[in-house]
Coordinates of C-alpha atoms and ligand atoms in Angstrom, one line a residue:
X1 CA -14.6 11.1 -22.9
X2 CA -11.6 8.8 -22.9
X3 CA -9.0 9.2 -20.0
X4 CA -5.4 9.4 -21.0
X5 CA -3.5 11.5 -18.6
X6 CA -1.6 9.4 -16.2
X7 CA -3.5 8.1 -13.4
X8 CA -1.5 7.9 -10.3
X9 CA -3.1 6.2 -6.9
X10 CA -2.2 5.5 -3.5
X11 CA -3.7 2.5 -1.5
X12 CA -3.4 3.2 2.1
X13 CA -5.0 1.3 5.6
X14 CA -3.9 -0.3 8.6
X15 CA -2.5 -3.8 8.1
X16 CA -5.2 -6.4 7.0
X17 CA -7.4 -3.3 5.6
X18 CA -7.8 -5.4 2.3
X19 CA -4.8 -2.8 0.6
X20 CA -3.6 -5.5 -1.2
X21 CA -6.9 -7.7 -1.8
X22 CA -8.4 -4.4 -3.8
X23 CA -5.0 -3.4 -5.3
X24 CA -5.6 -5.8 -8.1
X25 CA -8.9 -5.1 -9.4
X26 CA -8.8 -1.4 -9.0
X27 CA -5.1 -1.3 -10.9
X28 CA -7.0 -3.4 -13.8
X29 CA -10.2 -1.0 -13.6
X30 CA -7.7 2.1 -14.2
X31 CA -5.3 -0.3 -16.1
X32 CA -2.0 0.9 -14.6
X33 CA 0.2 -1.7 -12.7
X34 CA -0.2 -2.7 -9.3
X35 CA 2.9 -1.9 -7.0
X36 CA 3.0 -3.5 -3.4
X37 CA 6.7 -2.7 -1.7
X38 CA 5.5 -5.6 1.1
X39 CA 5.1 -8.4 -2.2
X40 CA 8.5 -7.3 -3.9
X41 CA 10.1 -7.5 -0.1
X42 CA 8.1 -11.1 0.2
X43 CA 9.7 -11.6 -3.4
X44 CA 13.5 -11.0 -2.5
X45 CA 13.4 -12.9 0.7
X46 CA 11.8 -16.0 -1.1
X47 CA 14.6 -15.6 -3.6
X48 CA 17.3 -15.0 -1.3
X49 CA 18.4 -12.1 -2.9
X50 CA 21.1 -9.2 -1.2
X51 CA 18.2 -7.1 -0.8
X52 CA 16.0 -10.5 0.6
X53 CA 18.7 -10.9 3.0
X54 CA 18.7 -7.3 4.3
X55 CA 14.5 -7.1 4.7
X56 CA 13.9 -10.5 6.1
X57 CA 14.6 -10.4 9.7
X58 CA 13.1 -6.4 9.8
X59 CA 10.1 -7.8 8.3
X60 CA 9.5 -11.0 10.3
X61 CA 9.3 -8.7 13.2
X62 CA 6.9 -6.5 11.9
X63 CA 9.1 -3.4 11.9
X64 CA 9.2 -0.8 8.5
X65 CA 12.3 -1.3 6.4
X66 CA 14.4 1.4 6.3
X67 CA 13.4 4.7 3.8
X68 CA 16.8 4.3 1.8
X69 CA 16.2 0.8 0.8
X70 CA 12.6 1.4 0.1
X71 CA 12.7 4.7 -1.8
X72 CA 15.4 3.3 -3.9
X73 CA 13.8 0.1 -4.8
X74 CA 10.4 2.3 -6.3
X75 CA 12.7 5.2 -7.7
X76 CA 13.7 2.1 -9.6
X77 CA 10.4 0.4 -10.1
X78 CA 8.9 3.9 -11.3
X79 CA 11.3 4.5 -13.8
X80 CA 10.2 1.3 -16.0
X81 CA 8.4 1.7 -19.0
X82 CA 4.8 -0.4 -17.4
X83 CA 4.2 2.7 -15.5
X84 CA 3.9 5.3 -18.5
X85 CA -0.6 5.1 -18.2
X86 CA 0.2 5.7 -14.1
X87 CA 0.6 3.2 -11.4
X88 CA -1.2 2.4 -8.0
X89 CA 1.4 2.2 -5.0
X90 CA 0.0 -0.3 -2.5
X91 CA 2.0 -0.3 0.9
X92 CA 4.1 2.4 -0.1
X93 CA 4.9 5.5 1.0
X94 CA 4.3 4.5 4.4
X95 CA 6.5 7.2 6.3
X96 CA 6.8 11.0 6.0
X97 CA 10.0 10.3 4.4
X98 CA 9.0 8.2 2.0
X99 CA 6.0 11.0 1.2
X100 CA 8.8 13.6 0.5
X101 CA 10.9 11.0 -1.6
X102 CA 8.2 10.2 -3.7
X103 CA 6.7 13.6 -4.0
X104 CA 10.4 14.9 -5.2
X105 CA 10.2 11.8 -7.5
X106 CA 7.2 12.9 -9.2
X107 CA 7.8 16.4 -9.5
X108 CA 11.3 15.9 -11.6
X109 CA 8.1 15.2 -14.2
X110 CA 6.1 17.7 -13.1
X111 CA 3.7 15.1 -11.5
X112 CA 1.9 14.5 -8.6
X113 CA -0.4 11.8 -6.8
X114 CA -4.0 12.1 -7.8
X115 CA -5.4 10.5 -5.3
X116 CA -5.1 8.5 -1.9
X117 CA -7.7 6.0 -1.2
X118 CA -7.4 5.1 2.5
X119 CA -9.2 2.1 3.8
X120 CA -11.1 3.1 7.3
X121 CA -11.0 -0.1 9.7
X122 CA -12.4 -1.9 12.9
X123 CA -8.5 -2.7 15.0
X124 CA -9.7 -6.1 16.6
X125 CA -11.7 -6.6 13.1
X126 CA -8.6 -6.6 11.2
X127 CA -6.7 -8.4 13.7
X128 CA -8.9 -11.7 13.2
X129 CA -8.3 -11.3 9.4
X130 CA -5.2 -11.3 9.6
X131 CA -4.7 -14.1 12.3
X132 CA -7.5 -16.0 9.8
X133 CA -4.4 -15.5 6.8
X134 CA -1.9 -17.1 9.1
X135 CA -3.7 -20.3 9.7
X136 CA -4.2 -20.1 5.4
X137 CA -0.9 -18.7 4.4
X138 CA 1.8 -19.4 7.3
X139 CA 3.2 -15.4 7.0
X140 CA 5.8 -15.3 9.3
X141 CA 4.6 -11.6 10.4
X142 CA 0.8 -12.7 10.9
X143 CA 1.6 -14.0 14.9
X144 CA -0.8 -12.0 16.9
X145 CA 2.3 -10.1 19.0
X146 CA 3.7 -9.4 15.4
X147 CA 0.3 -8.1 14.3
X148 CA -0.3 -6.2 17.4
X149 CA 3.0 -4.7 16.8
X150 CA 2.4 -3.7 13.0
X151 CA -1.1 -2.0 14.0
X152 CA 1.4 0.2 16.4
X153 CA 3.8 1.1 13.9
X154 CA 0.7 1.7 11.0
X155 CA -0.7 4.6 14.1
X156 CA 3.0 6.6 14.6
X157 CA 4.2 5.9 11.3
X158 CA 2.3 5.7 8.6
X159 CA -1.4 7.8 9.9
X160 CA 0.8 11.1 9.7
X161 CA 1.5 9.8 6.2
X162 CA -2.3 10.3 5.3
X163 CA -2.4 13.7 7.0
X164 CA 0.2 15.0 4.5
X165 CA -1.8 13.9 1.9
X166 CA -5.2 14.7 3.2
X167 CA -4.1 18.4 3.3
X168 CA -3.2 18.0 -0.4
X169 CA -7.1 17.3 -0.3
X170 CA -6.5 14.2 -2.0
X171 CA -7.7 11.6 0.4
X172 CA -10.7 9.5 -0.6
X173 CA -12.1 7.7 2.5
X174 CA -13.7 4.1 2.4
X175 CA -15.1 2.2 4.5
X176 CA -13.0 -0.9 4.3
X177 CA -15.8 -3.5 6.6
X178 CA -17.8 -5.7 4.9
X179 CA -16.7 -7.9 1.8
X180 CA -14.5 -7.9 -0.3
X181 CA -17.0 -6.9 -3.5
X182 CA -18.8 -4.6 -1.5
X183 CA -15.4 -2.6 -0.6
X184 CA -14.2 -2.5 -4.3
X185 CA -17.7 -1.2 -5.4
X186 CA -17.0 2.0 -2.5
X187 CA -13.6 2.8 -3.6
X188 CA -14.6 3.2 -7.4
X189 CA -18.1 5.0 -6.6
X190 CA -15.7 6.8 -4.2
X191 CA -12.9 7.6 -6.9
X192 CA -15.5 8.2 -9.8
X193 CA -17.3 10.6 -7.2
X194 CA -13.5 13.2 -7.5
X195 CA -13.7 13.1 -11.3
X196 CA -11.0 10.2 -11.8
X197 CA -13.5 7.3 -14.5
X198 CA -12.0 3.6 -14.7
X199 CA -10.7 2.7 -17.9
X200 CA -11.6 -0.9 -18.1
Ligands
B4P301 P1 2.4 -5.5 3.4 O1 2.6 -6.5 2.4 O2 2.0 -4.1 2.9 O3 1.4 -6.1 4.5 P2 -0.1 -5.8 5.1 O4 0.0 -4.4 5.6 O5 -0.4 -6.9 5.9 O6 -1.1 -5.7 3.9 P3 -1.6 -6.8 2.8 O7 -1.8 -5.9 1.6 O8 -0.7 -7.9 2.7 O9 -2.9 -7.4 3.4 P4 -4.4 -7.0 3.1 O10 -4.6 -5.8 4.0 O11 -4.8 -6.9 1.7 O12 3.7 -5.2 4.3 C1 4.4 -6.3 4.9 C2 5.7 -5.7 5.6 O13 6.7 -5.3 4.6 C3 5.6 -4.6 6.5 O14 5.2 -5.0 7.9 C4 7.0 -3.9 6.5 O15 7.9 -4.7 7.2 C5 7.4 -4.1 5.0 N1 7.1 -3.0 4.2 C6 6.2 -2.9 3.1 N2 6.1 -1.7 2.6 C7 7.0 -0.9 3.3 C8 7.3 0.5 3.2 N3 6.8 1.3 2.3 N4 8.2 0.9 4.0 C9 8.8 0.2 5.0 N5 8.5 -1.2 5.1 C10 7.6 -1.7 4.3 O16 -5.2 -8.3 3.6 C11 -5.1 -8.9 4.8 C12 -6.0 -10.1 4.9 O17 -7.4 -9.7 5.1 C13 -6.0 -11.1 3.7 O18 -5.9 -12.4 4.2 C14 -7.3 -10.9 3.0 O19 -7.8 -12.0 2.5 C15 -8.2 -10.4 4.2 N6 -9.2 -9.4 3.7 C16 -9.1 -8.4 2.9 N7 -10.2 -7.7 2.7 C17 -11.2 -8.4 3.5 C18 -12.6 -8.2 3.7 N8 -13.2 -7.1 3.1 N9 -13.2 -9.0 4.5 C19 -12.5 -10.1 5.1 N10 -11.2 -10.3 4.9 C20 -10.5 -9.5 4.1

């Protein structure tokens, strides 16, 4: 049977849990867009865009942007017409506010998340990948102190965030060690296992 109810998934893990390394293929296997706040931020600040200038110095220092500016910018992304087969939100929400935003977003369309797949991690693990990126990429937010620093904010900030969801009871958890392949096959066994079939 053919799927074509609006699929709508959440990508959630500490940073350098490989959020946005499977957000990619797993938006193409559902074929809905992938949505990362951290790229668009990344985006405006290479532009030097208003909302660029705003982000850049909050996100250098590894520190969440505040809810208003985020919320608005995916009321705003979710309101274009790419999103109509669903969407997969990588990096976002990462707060309780945000949670409550987008919850009241969805509901104006009587709509809700169907599920959250959140990517279990090794600390120190993720750490070294993401100290191995900054030697390949030159992030300005992938110093070890910065790193150490966003690992904090992921625990107080955005853990209660899968709480909320998890007593929604629509947490799928992962295992999010090993490669890359082998990660991508769990979340889809993982996702197929709660009813929700890829479309591609
Ligand atoms: P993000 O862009 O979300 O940064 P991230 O947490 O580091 O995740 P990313 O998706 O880039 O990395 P991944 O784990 O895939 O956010 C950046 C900043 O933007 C935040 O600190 C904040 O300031 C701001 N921001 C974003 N969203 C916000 C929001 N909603 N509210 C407020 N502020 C917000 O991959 C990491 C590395 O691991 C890669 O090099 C990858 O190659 C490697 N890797 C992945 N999987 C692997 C595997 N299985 N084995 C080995 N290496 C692997």
């Amino acid at each position: 049977m053919t799927n074509t109810a609006p699929i709508r998934l959440l990508i959630v893990g500490a940073p350098g849990a490989g959020k946005g390394t499977q957000a990619t293929g797993l938006a193409e296997a559902y074929g809905v867009p992938a949505i990362s706040t951290g790229d668009i931020f990344r985006e405006n600040i290479k532009n030097g865009t208003e909302l660029g200038k705003r982000v850049q110095e909050i996100t250098a220092q590894g520190q969440l942007v505040p809810d208003s500016l985020t919320n608005d910018l995916i009321s705003d992304r979710l309101s274009q017409a790419d999103v109509a087969p669903g969407f997969l939100l990588d990096g976002y929400p990462r707060t309780v506010g945000q949670v409550e935003f987008l919850t009241s977003v969805l509901e104006q369309d009587g709509a809700a998340i169907d599920a959250v797949v959140q990517l279990v991690t090794d600390t120190d693990a993720v750490v070294e990948r993401l100290l191995k990126r900054a030697q390949e990429q030159g992030r300005v937010d992938d110093t070890e102190e910065i790193i150490r620093h966003r690992q904090e904010v992921y625990l107080q900030e955005t853990a209660p965030v899968i709480d909320v969801y998890a007593s929604r009871g629509v947490v799928v958890e992962v295992d999010g060690m090993g490669t890359v392949e082998e990660v991508a096959t769990r979340i889809l066994d993982a996702l197929k296992a709660k009813g929700l079939e890829p479309r591609n």
